[in-house]
Amino acid sequence: MKMANKNNDLSKNQEKNSTSVKSHMESEGAADNDAKISEDKPSRTAQKAARPTTSKLSTAAIILSLLIGGALIYKVQQMNDKYQSKIGELQKQLAQSQQAINAELANTQQQTLDQAKQINLKTETSLEQQQKSIRSLQVELSDVKGRRPNDWLLAEADYLIKLAGRKLFFEHDTISATRLMESADQRIATLNDPSLDTLRKSIAKDIVKLKATPKFDREGLALKLMALQQQVDTLPLTHSFASDIKKEERKSVSEDINDWKTNLLISIKDFSKDFIKVRSTEGNITPLLSPQQHFYLTENLKAKLETAIRAIYVEEQDIYSRALDIADQWTNTYFNNDEISVQSFHNALKQLAVENITVEYPEKLEAQQQIAEIIQERLSRQVTTVIAEDK
């Protein structure tokens, strides 16, 4: 706006200058006309001589005013460009400042939002913990207020049933599991509560299933195999020659002096028998084992029996049978089967190999889940009663 006003002032000045020049020229023309009428011819001649000089001055004044106006216009244009450049820079700085303010404002808003979320999360967590604490206190309070005199019997029955489940599923001890279930049934019968008849029926079904499960004396079978392990070191090895060795006929010295050569050979053989003995045998002969080989044989045989013992506790029938079959083969090959101890060892392996160590056990105890639901129902009922009383 200032630049436009200045331009308008410049144009007005120029117009004033041109108007003054014209008026001046017109006044001069009028004066000349008056002089022409009043003066005489000699003065007109002098005026004609002065007119060119006045005309030049007017032209110079007009040119000077135009130059001054152009210079002013150029200066004003430069100032306008300078101001426009400064305005652009200021607008750019203003935009940058606005962007920085917006970014900082967005960052501040995000930080505030994150802090609000964290505070909200902490508040919810604290509120949830307080609610849990309140529920726990309510349960404990209900346990104190609403406890029945015989509730400990139901809790004890629940413990016994859970213990029976552990004996069955982890140890496969059906005998102990059966006794524990019977003890739990006795505790529930002491309560004399008709609402627990369904639970007692489930316990009775579980007891029937446990008693119907085949009994397997795992420890007894393992002890028999351990006894055979201890007997391995006492088993005699087989001989290096066959049992059907041909007996040589004993020759006696003749009284005929002509048989002196034969008698000499017989005497030498009889004398050498105390030092060297030669036997002739027929058939396949098992070579003698060195002491080191004998040690490896007995240790490997013990290891096979140990494998069978471990297979008993994990109920791996194939591993158990295979280990005893290999042990029986080694017994027949490397030990003297004519000895009674070896025969007894062999018969014991045969009897143990036919034992069935795999048993199908019940998958679950029905009473275990049922008694847990009954206890939970009674507990929730007691909590509801206590809360209603507090209100």
mmCIF file of C-alpha atoms in Angstrom:
data_model
loop_
_atom_site.group_PDB
_atom_site.id
_atom_site.type_symbol
_atom_site.label_atom_id
_atom_site.label_comp_id
_atom_site.label_asym_id
_atom_site.label_seq_id
_atom_site.Cartn_x
_atom_site.Cartn_y
_atom_site.Cartn_z
ATOM 1 C CA MET A 1 0.000 0.000 0.000
ATOM 2 C CA LYS A 2 2.801 2.435 0.805
ATOM 3 C CA MET A 3 4.518 1.658 -2.494
ATOM 4 C CA ALA A 4 1.302 2.363 -4.450
ATOM 5 C CA ASN A 5 0.801 5.707 -2.630
ATOM 6 C CA LYS A 6 4.329 6.747 -3.479
ATOM 7 C CA ASN A 7 3.781 5.895 -7.152
ATOM 8 C CA ASN A 8 0.611 7.991 -7.162
ATOM 9 C CA ASP A 9 2.459 10.950 -5.565
ATOM 10 C CA LEU A 10 5.177 10.722 -8.228
ATOM 11 C CA SER A 11 2.648 10.724 -11.072
ATOM 12 C CA LYS A 12 0.850 13.734 -9.501
ATOM 13 C CA ASN A 13 4.155 15.633 -9.217
ATOM 14 C CA GLN A 14 4.916 14.956 -12.852
ATOM 15 C CA GLU A 15 1.480 16.216 -13.897
ATOM 16 C CA LYS A 16 1.926 19.357 -11.801
ATOM 17 C CA ASN A 17 5.305 19.999 -13.400
ATOM 18 C CA SER A 18 3.937 19.585 -16.923
ATOM 19 C CA THR A 19 0.952 21.815 -16.075
ATOM 20 C CA SER A 20 3.175 24.532 -14.666
ATOM 21 C CA VAL A 21 5.357 24.413 -17.760
ATOM 22 C CA LYS A 22 2.315 24.734 -20.043
ATOM 23 C CA SER A 23 0.851 27.599 -17.997
ATOM 24 C CA HIS A 24 4.181 29.284 -18.037
ATOM 25 C CA MET A 25 4.353 28.942 -21.782
ATOM 26 C CA GLU A 26 0.800 30.195 -22.213
ATOM 27 C CA SER A 27 1.489 33.211 -19.981
ATOM 28 C CA GLU A 28 4.558 33.951 -21.952
ATOM 29 C CA GLY A 29 2.520 33.689 -25.169
ATOM 30 C CA ALA A 30 -0.121 36.051 -23.819
ATOM 31 C CA ALA A 31 2.531 38.508 -22.690
ATOM 32 C CA ASP A 32 4.036 38.387 -26.105
ATOM 33 C CA ASN A 33 0.699 39.138 -27.715
ATOM 34 C CA ASP A 34 0.159 42.090 -25.408
ATOM 35 C CA ALA A 35 3.674 43.282 -26.153
ATOM 36 C CA LYS A 36 2.965 42.988 -29.837
ATOM 37 C CA ILE A 37 0.020 45.316 -29.576
ATOM 38 C CA SER A 38 1.569 47.826 -27.187
ATOM 39 C CA GLU A 39 5.153 47.897 -28.392
ATOM 40 C CA ASP A 40 6.508 48.844 -31.590
ATOM 41 C CA LYS A 41 8.328 46.912 -34.246
ATOM 42 C CA PRO A 42 11.878 47.183 -32.704
ATOM 43 C CA SER A 43 10.732 45.480 -29.466
ATOM 44 C CA ARG A 44 9.130 42.661 -31.449
ATOM 45 C CA THR A 45 12.461 42.008 -33.107
ATOM 46 C CA ALA A 46 14.159 41.691 -29.668
ATOM 47 C CA GLN A 47 11.480 39.360 -28.414
ATOM 48 C CA LYS A 48 11.858 37.123 -31.450
ATOM 49 C CA ALA A 49 15.552 36.841 -30.575
ATOM 50 C CA ALA A 50 14.778 35.847 -26.934
ATOM 51 C CA ARG A 51 12.127 33.183 -27.778
ATOM 52 C CA PRO A 52 14.550 30.386 -28.738
ATOM 53 C CA THR A 53 16.377 30.696 -25.415
ATOM 54 C CA THR A 54 13.167 30.390 -23.389
ATOM 55 C CA SER A 55 12.077 27.369 -25.417
ATOM 56 C CA LYS A 56 15.324 25.526 -24.679
ATOM 57 C CA LEU A 57 15.029 26.125 -20.970
ATOM 58 C CA SER A 58 11.521 24.732 -20.924
ATOM 59 C CA THR A 59 12.637 21.623 -22.782
ATOM 60 C CA ALA A 60 15.532 21.135 -20.362
ATOM 61 C CA ALA A 61 13.200 21.517 -17.424
ATOM 62 C CA ILE A 62 10.817 18.917 -18.853
ATOM 63 C CA ILE A 63 13.667 16.475 -19.496
ATOM 64 C CA LEU A 64 15.060 17.045 -16.029
ATOM 65 C CA SER A 65 11.665 16.435 -14.456
ATOM 66 C CA LEU A 66 11.282 13.243 -16.511
ATOM 67 C CA LEU A 67 14.713 12.025 -15.396
ATOM 68 C CA ILE A 68 13.951 12.807 -11.809
ATOM 69 C CA GLY A 69 10.594 11.006 -12.112
ATOM 70 C CA GLY A 70 12.226 7.968 -13.747
ATOM 71 C CA ALA A 71 14.893 7.847 -11.047
ATOM 72 C CA LEU A 72 12.243 8.036 -8.390
ATOM 73 C CA ILE A 73 10.224 5.317 -10.082
ATOM 74 C CA TYR A 74 13.347 3.083 -10.354
ATOM 75 C CA LYS A 75 14.220 3.689 -6.719
ATOM 76 C CA VAL A 76 10.679 2.941 -5.659
ATOM 77 C CA GLN A 77 10.732 -0.284 -7.735
ATOM 78 C CA GLN A 78 13.968 -1.388 -6.080
ATOM 79 C CA MET A 79 12.545 -0.702 -2.660
ATOM 80 C CA ASN A 80 9.395 -2.604 -3.634
ATOM 81 C CA ASP A 81 11.457 -5.646 -4.733
ATOM 82 C CA LYS A 82 13.466 -5.476 -1.535
ATOM 83 C CA TYR A 83 10.343 -5.316 0.578
ATOM 84 C CA GLN A 84 8.776 -8.182 -1.375
ATOM 85 C CA SER A 85 11.907 -10.315 -0.778
ATOM 86 C CA LYS A 86 11.809 -9.534 2.925
ATOM 87 C CA ILE A 87 8.112 -10.348 3.006
ATOM 88 C CA GLY A 88 8.824 -13.712 1.306
ATOM 89 C CA GLU A 89 11.571 -14.534 3.810
ATOM 90 C CA LEU A 90 9.331 -13.590 6.697
ATOM 91 C CA GLN A 91 6.518 -15.718 5.296
ATOM 92 C CA LYS A 92 8.937 -18.648 4.886
ATOM 93 C CA GLN A 93 10.192 -18.227 8.460
ATOM 94 C CA LEU A 94 6.598 -17.990 9.631
ATOM 95 C CA ALA A 95 5.729 -21.243 7.808
ATOM 96 C CA GLN A 96 8.770 -23.008 9.322
ATOM 97 C CA SER A 97 7.879 -21.732 12.752
ATOM 98 C CA GLN A 98 4.310 -22.906 12.248
ATOM 99 C CA GLN A 99 5.527 -26.372 11.186
ATOM 100 C CA ALA A 100 7.862 -26.615 14.187
ATOM 101 C CA ILE A 101 5.049 -25.539 16.496
ATOM 102 C CA ASN A 102 2.695 -28.099 14.927
ATOM 103 C CA ALA A 103 5.317 -30.896 15.222
ATOM 104 C CA GLU A 104 6.054 -30.005 18.833
ATOM 105 C CA LEU A 105 2.344 -29.833 19.554
ATOM 106 C CA ALA A 106 1.791 -33.276 17.960
ATOM 107 C CA ASN A 107 4.716 -34.721 19.921
ATOM 108 C CA THR A 108 3.387 -33.218 23.121
ATOM 109 C CA GLN A 109 -0.070 -34.598 22.397
ATOM 110 C CA GLN A 110 1.371 -38.085 21.711
ATOM 111 C CA GLN A 111 3.438 -38.022 24.910
ATOM 112 C CA THR A 112 0.402 -36.881 26.855
ATOM 113 C CA LEU A 113 -1.672 -39.642 25.278
ATOM 114 C CA ASP A 114 0.996 -42.274 26.086
ATOM 115 C CA GLN A 115 1.227 -41.071 29.653
ATOM 116 C CA ALA A 116 -2.546 -41.181 29.939
ATOM 117 C CA LYS A 117 -2.564 -44.757 28.601
ATOM 118 C CA GLN A 118 0.127 -45.812 31.068
ATOM 119 C CA ILE A 119 -1.709 -44.210 33.928
ATOM 120 C CA ASN A 120 -4.920 -45.884 32.778
ATOM 121 C CA LEU A 121 -3.160 -49.269 32.513
ATOM 122 C CA LYS A 122 -1.626 -48.900 35.966
ATOM 123 C CA THR A 123 -4.991 -47.890 37.332
ATOM 124 C CA GLU A 124 -6.699 -50.901 35.754
ATOM 125 C CA THR A 125 -3.954 -53.240 37.023
ATOM 126 C CA SER A 126 -4.188 -51.815 40.507
ATOM 127 C CA LEU A 127 -7.967 -52.063 40.404
ATOM 128 C CA GLU A 128 -7.782 -55.674 39.238
ATOM 129 C CA GLN A 129 -5.329 -56.558 42.012
ATOM 130 C CA GLN A 130 -7.573 -54.897 44.547
ATOM 131 C CA GLN A 131 -10.549 -56.831 43.211
ATOM 132 C CA LYS A 132 -8.580 -60.076 43.487
ATOM 133 C CA SER A 133 -7.605 -59.176 47.026
ATOM 134 C CA ILE A 134 -11.238 -58.421 47.844
ATOM 135 C CA ARG A 135 -12.336 -61.767 46.376
ATOM 136 C CA SER A 136 -9.618 -63.569 48.319
ATOM 137 C CA LEU A 137 -10.687 -61.898 51.517
ATOM 138 C CA GLN A 138 -14.303 -62.717 50.771
ATOM 139 C CA VAL A 139 -13.400 -66.365 50.217
ATOM 140 C CA GLU A 140 -11.434 -66.485 53.442
ATOM 141 C CA LEU A 141 -14.254 -64.724 55.263
ATOM 142 C CA SER A 142 -16.812 -67.116 53.856
ATOM 143 C CA ASP A 143 -14.557 -69.997 54.815
ATOM 144 C CA VAL A 144 -14.612 -68.747 58.374
ATOM 145 C CA LYS A 145 -18.294 -67.777 58.550
ATOM 146 C CA GLY A 146 -19.884 -70.464 56.421
ATOM 147 C CA ARG A 147 -17.700 -73.409 57.308
ATOM 148 C CA ARG A 148 -19.584 -76.528 58.195
ATOM 149 C CA PRO A 149 -18.357 -78.764 60.968
ATOM 150 C CA ASN A 150 -17.819 -81.735 58.628
ATOM 151 C CA ASP A 151 -16.392 -79.917 55.611
ATOM 152 C CA TRP A 152 -12.913 -81.138 56.476
ATOM 153 C CA LEU A 153 -14.058 -84.680 55.695
ATOM 154 C CA LEU A 154 -15.021 -83.656 52.148
ATOM 155 C CA ALA A 155 -11.678 -81.885 51.716
ATOM 156 C CA GLU A 156 -9.852 -84.967 52.973
ATOM 157 C CA ALA A 157 -11.795 -87.160 50.527
ATOM 158 C CA ASP A 158 -10.793 -84.800 47.715
ATOM 159 C CA TYR A 159 -7.139 -85.106 48.737
ATOM 160 C CA LEU A 160 -7.328 -88.898 48.833
ATOM 161 C CA ILE A 161 -8.928 -89.086 45.383
ATOM 162 C CA LYS A 162 -6.257 -86.789 43.910
ATOM 163 C CA LEU A 163 -3.551 -88.908 45.521
ATOM 164 C CA ALA A 164 -5.137 -92.046 44.035
ATOM 165 C CA GLY A 165 -5.008 -90.393 40.608
ATOM 166 C CA ARG A 166 -1.299 -89.666 41.000
ATOM 167 C CA LYS A 167 -0.620 -93.267 42.070
ATOM 168 C CA LEU A 168 -2.515 -94.556 39.052
ATOM 169 C CA PHE A 169 -1.260 -92.235 36.315
ATOM 170 C CA PHE A 170 2.349 -91.685 37.397
ATOM 171 C CA GLU A 171 3.241 -94.916 39.200
ATOM 172 C CA HIS A 172 0.664 -97.358 37.753
ATOM 173 C CA ASP A 173 0.082 -98.601 41.271
ATOM 174 C CA THR A 174 -3.509 -99.847 41.086
ATOM 175 C CA ILE A 175 -3.409 -101.489 44.514
ATOM 176 C CA SER A 176 -2.548 -98.265 46.356
ATOM 177 C CA ALA A 177 -4.990 -96.311 44.175
ATOM 178 C CA THR A 178 -7.802 -98.726 45.074
ATOM 179 C CA ARG A 179 -7.112 -98.425 48.787
ATOM 180 C CA LEU A 180 -7.043 -94.632 48.594
ATOM 181 C CA MET A 181 -10.382 -94.551 46.750
ATOM 182 C CA GLU A 182 -11.934 -96.822 49.371
ATOM 183 C CA SER A 183 -10.661 -94.524 52.137
ATOM 184 C CA ALA A 184 -12.174 -91.517 50.343
ATOM 185 C CA ASP A 185 -15.531 -93.325 50.090
ATOM 186 C CA GLN A 186 -15.453 -93.981 53.830
ATOM 187 C CA ARG A 187 -14.882 -90.264 54.547
ATOM 188 C CA ILE A 188 -17.845 -89.271 52.349
ATOM 189 C CA ALA A 189 -20.068 -91.956 53.906
ATOM 190 C CA THR A 190 -19.318 -90.426 57.324
ATOM 191 C CA LEU A 191 -20.879 -87.127 56.162
ATOM 192 C CA ASN A 192 -24.286 -88.858 55.717
ATOM 193 C CA ASP A 193 -25.208 -86.318 53.022
ATOM 194 C CA PRO A 194 -27.780 -87.532 50.428
ATOM 195 C CA SER A 195 -26.582 -84.925 47.923
ATOM 196 C CA LEU A 196 -23.271 -86.809 47.718
ATOM 197 C CA ASP A 197 -24.800 -90.129 46.579
ATOM 198 C CA THR A 198 -23.895 -89.397 42.955
ATOM 199 C CA LEU A 199 -20.290 -88.851 43.998
ATOM 200 C CA ARG A 200 -20.236 -92.149 45.873
ATOM 201 C CA LYS A 201 -21.566 -93.945 42.781
ATOM 202 C CA SER A 202 -18.707 -92.512 40.725
ATOM 203 C CA ILE A 203 -16.206 -93.616 43.360
ATOM 204 C CA ALA A 204 -17.699 -97.119 43.305
ATOM 205 C CA LYS A 205 -17.309 -97.278 39.508
ATOM 206 C CA ASP A 206 -13.693 -96.179 39.750
ATOM 207 C CA ILE A 207 -12.957 -98.802 42.389
ATOM 208 C CA VAL A 208 -14.460 -101.534 40.163
ATOM 209 C CA LYS A 209 -12.281 -100.409 37.250
ATOM 210 C CA LEU A 210 -9.168 -100.424 39.396
ATOM 211 C CA LYS A 211 -9.865 -103.888 40.756
ATOM 212 C CA ALA A 212 -10.535 -105.187 37.228
ATOM 213 C CA THR A 213 -7.124 -103.970 36.057
ATOM 214 C CA PRO A 214 -4.654 -106.897 35.785
ATOM 215 C CA LYS A 215 -2.279 -107.003 38.710
ATOM 216 C CA PHE A 216 1.363 -106.791 37.771
ATOM 217 C CA ASP A 217 4.039 -107.332 40.409
ATOM 218 C CA ARG A 218 6.607 -105.033 38.910
ATOM 219 C CA GLU A 219 8.929 -105.020 41.903
ATOM 220 C CA GLY A 220 8.836 -108.822 42.256
ATOM 221 C CA LEU A 221 9.784 -109.322 38.608
ATOM 222 C CA ALA A 222 12.608 -106.809 38.891
ATOM 223 C CA LEU A 223 13.934 -108.524 42.024
ATOM 224 C CA LYS A 224 14.044 -111.874 40.192
ATOM 225 C CA LEU A 225 16.113 -110.349 37.413
ATOM 226 C CA MET A 226 18.447 -108.752 39.968
ATOM 227 C CA ALA A 227 18.968 -112.166 41.551
ATOM 228 C CA LEU A 228 19.915 -113.586 38.147
ATOM 229 C CA GLN A 229 22.390 -110.714 37.707
ATOM 230 C CA GLN A 230 24.170 -111.750 40.910
ATOM 231 C CA GLN A 231 24.276 -115.365 39.717
ATOM 232 C CA VAL A 232 26.057 -114.586 36.425
ATOM 233 C CA ASP A 233 29.549 -114.502 37.958
ATOM 234 C CA THR A 234 29.122 -118.055 39.346
ATOM 235 C CA LEU A 235 28.094 -119.708 36.055
ATOM 236 C CA PRO A 236 30.779 -122.122 34.714
ATOM 237 C CA LEU A 237 31.992 -121.664 31.160
ATOM 238 C CA THR A 238 31.752 -124.452 28.604
ATOM 239 C CA HIS A 239 34.853 -126.722 27.993
ATOM 240 C CA SER A 240 37.125 -126.215 25.024
ATOM 241 C CA PHE A 241 36.633 -129.765 23.869
ATOM 242 C CA ALA A 242 33.658 -131.971 23.200
ATOM 243 C CA SER A 243 32.167 -134.157 25.868
ATOM 244 C CA ASP A 244 32.270 -137.209 23.644
ATOM 245 C CA ILE A 245 36.050 -137.569 23.538
ATOM 246 C CA LYS A 246 37.155 -140.944 22.376
ATOM 247 C CA LYS A 247 38.788 -142.869 25.152
ATOM 248 C CA GLU A 248 42.100 -144.312 24.255
ATOM 249 C CA GLU A 249 42.772 -147.918 25.143
ATOM 250 C CA ARG A 250 45.594 -148.315 27.592
ATOM 251 C CA LYS A 251 48.356 -150.589 26.257
ATOM 252 C CA SER A 252 50.537 -152.698 28.538
ATOM 253 C CA VAL A 253 54.139 -153.838 28.094
ATOM 254 C CA SER A 254 54.518 -157.361 26.694
ATOM 255 C CA GLU A 255 56.908 -159.954 28.138
ATOM 256 C CA ASP A 256 58.309 -160.868 24.752
ATOM 257 C CA ILE A 257 61.819 -159.584 24.394
ATOM 258 C CA ASN A 258 61.364 -159.235 20.673
ATOM 259 C CA ASP A 259 58.825 -156.462 21.321
ATOM 260 C CA TRP A 260 61.334 -154.284 23.003
ATOM 261 C CA LYS A 261 60.746 -151.422 20.563
ATOM 262 C CA THR A 262 57.019 -151.456 21.187
ATOM 263 C CA ASN A 263 57.540 -151.771 24.916
ATOM 264 C CA LEU A 264 59.927 -148.798 24.812
ATOM 265 C CA LEU A 265 57.369 -146.612 23.044
ATOM 266 C CA ILE A 266 54.669 -147.609 25.518
ATOM 267 C CA SER A 267 56.919 -146.786 28.443
ATOM 268 C CA ILE A 268 57.819 -143.380 26.956
ATOM 269 C CA LYS A 269 54.136 -142.542 26.373
ATOM 270 C CA ASP A 270 53.197 -143.529 29.910
ATOM 271 C CA PHE A 271 55.981 -141.345 31.254
ATOM 272 C CA SER A 272 55.092 -138.359 29.080
ATOM 273 C CA LYS A 273 51.384 -138.414 30.044
ATOM 274 C CA ASP A 274 52.275 -136.632 33.255
ATOM 275 C CA PHE A 275 53.615 -133.698 31.213
ATOM 276 C CA ILE A 276 51.784 -133.682 27.867
ATOM 277 C CA LYS A 277 48.268 -134.869 27.120
ATOM 278 C CA VAL A 278 46.904 -135.117 23.584
ATOM 279 C CA ARG A 279 43.260 -135.834 22.840
ATOM 280 C CA SER A 280 41.557 -136.261 19.496
ATOM 281 C CA THR A 281 38.031 -134.872 19.086
ATOM 282 C CA GLU A 282 35.408 -134.668 16.383
ATOM 283 C CA GLY A 283 32.867 -131.890 15.494
ATOM 284 C CA ASN A 284 32.775 -128.090 16.097
ATOM 285 C CA ILE A 285 34.792 -127.009 19.092
ATOM 286 C CA THR A 286 34.197 -123.735 20.963
ATOM 287 C CA PRO A 287 37.556 -122.128 21.792
ATOM 288 C CA LEU A 288 38.473 -121.174 25.309
ATOM 289 C CA LEU A 289 37.770 -117.575 26.393
ATOM 290 C CA SER A 290 40.498 -115.385 27.771
ATOM 291 C CA PRO A 291 39.966 -113.845 31.227
ATOM 292 C CA GLN A 292 39.306 -110.482 29.591
ATOM 293 C CA GLN A 293 36.721 -112.007 27.235
ATOM 294 C CA HIS A 294 35.129 -113.817 30.160
ATOM 295 C CA PHE A 295 34.805 -110.498 32.005
ATOM 296 C CA TYR A 296 33.202 -108.803 28.967
ATOM 297 C CA LEU A 297 30.810 -111.738 28.565
ATOM 298 C CA THR A 298 29.539 -111.587 32.131
ATOM 299 C CA GLU A 299 29.238 -107.767 32.107
ATOM 300 C CA ASN A 300 27.318 -107.789 28.830
ATOM 301 C CA LEU A 301 24.999 -110.463 30.190
ATOM 302 C CA LYS A 302 24.372 -108.329 33.296
ATOM 303 C CA ALA A 303 23.732 -105.309 31.068
ATOM 304 C CA LYS A 304 21.061 -107.225 29.141
ATOM 305 C CA LEU A 305 19.346 -108.154 32.389
ATOM 306 C CA GLU A 306 19.552 -104.493 33.487
ATOM 307 C CA THR A 307 17.891 -103.461 30.197
ATOM 308 C CA ALA A 308 15.056 -105.890 30.913
ATOM 309 C CA ILE A 309 14.643 -104.399 34.418
ATOM 310 C CA ARG A 310 14.363 -100.884 33.036
ATOM 311 C CA ALA A 311 11.878 -102.039 30.405
ATOM 312 C CA ILE A 312 9.636 -103.319 33.218
ATOM 313 C CA TYR A 313 9.179 -99.846 34.725
ATOM 314 C CA VAL A 314 8.474 -98.182 31.374
ATOM 315 C CA GLU A 315 6.326 -101.129 30.222
ATOM 316 C CA GLU A 316 8.230 -101.768 26.973
ATOM 317 C CA GLN A 317 7.332 -105.356 26.137
ATOM 318 C CA ASP A 318 9.497 -105.653 22.991
ATOM 319 C CA ILE A 319 12.652 -104.378 24.691
ATOM 320 C CA TYR A 320 12.044 -106.645 27.680
ATOM 321 C CA SER A 321 11.532 -109.820 25.604
ATOM 322 C CA ARG A 322 14.433 -109.074 23.256
ATOM 323 C CA ALA A 323 16.893 -108.497 26.111
ATOM 324 C CA LEU A 324 15.989 -111.792 27.799
ATOM 325 C CA ASP A 325 16.180 -113.715 24.507
ATOM 326 C CA ILE A 326 19.713 -112.443 23.867
ATOM 327 C CA ALA A 327 20.725 -113.293 27.436
ATOM 328 C CA ASP A 328 19.373 -116.843 26.961
ATOM 329 C CA GLN A 329 21.306 -117.261 23.680
ATOM 330 C CA TRP A 330 24.570 -116.200 25.307
ATOM 331 C CA THR A 331 23.919 -118.616 28.179
ATOM 332 C CA ASN A 332 23.478 -121.548 25.803
ATOM 333 C CA THR A 333 26.545 -120.621 23.747
ATOM 334 C CA TYR A 334 29.205 -119.748 26.320
ATOM 335 C CA PHE A 335 28.247 -121.578 29.523
ATOM 336 C CA ASN A 336 28.300 -125.270 30.396
ATOM 337 C CA ASN A 337 24.750 -126.513 29.971
ATOM 338 C CA ASP A 338 25.581 -129.751 31.758
ATOM 339 C CA GLU A 339 25.868 -127.885 35.043
ATOM 340 C CA ILE A 340 22.728 -127.614 37.175
ATOM 341 C CA SER A 341 23.322 -123.922 37.896
ATOM 342 C CA VAL A 342 23.383 -123.112 34.184
ATOM 343 C CA GLN A 343 20.245 -125.153 33.572
ATOM 344 C CA SER A 344 18.448 -123.391 36.411
ATOM 345 C CA PHE A 345 19.573 -119.997 35.068
ATOM 346 C CA HIS A 346 18.351 -120.935 31.600
ATOM 347 C CA ASN A 347 14.935 -122.071 32.885
ATOM 348 C CA ALA A 348 14.495 -118.862 34.899
ATOM 349 C CA LEU A 349 15.157 -116.754 31.805
ATOM 350 C CA LYS A 350 12.595 -118.740 29.835
ATOM 351 C CA GLN A 351 9.934 -118.243 32.509
ATOM 352 C CA LEU A 352 10.584 -114.536 32.883
ATOM 353 C CA ALA A 353 10.602 -113.942 29.115
ATOM 354 C CA VAL A 354 6.928 -114.949 28.771
ATOM 355 C CA GLU A 355 5.765 -112.419 31.394
ATOM 356 C CA ASN A 356 3.447 -109.684 30.103
ATOM 357 C CA ILE A 357 4.605 -106.332 31.438
ATOM 358 C CA THR A 358 2.103 -104.149 29.498
ATOM 359 C CA VAL A 359 -1.163 -103.294 31.269
ATOM 360 C CA GLU A 360 -4.051 -101.075 30.137
ATOM 361 C CA TYR A 361 -4.968 -98.681 32.924
ATOM 362 C CA PRO A 362 -8.105 -96.498 33.250
ATOM 363 C CA GLU A 363 -7.672 -93.181 31.448
ATOM 364 C CA LYS A 364 -9.254 -91.108 34.227
ATOM 365 C CA LEU A 365 -11.087 -91.245 37.547
ATOM 366 C CA GLU A 366 -14.663 -89.967 37.261
ATOM 367 C CA ALA A 367 -14.868 -89.043 40.937
ATOM 368 C CA GLN A 368 -11.883 -86.681 40.715
ATOM 369 C CA GLN A 369 -13.611 -84.098 38.524
ATOM 370 C CA GLN A 370 -16.966 -84.540 40.245
ATOM 371 C CA ILE A 371 -15.715 -83.870 43.770
ATOM 372 C CA ALA A 372 -13.797 -80.795 42.530
ATOM 373 C CA GLU A 373 -17.023 -79.391 41.065
ATOM 374 C CA ILE A 374 -18.934 -80.086 44.302
ATOM 375 C CA ILE A 375 -16.341 -78.279 46.419
ATOM 376 C CA GLN A 376 -16.275 -75.316 44.014
ATOM 377 C CA GLU A 377 -20.071 -75.088 44.026
ATOM 378 C CA ARG A 378 -20.267 -75.120 47.823
ATOM 379 C CA LEU A 379 -17.512 -72.554 48.103
ATOM 380 C CA SER A 380 -19.153 -70.161 45.624
ATOM 381 C CA ARG A 381 -22.468 -70.590 47.433
ATOM 382 C CA GLN A 382 -20.838 -69.671 50.724
ATOM 383 C CA VAL A 383 -19.176 -66.590 49.157
ATOM 384 C CA THR A 384 -22.524 -65.417 47.741
ATOM 385 C CA THR A 385 -24.146 -65.836 51.137
ATOM 386 C CA VAL A 386 -21.442 -63.846 52.898
ATOM 387 C CA ILE A 387 -21.636 -61.000 50.337
ATOM 388 C CA ALA A 388 -25.427 -60.831 50.732
ATOM 389 C CA GLU A 389 -25.057 -60.652 54.509
ATOM 390 C CA ASP A 390 -22.511 -57.832 54.227
ATOM 391 C CA LYS A 391 -24.894 -55.786 52.065
#
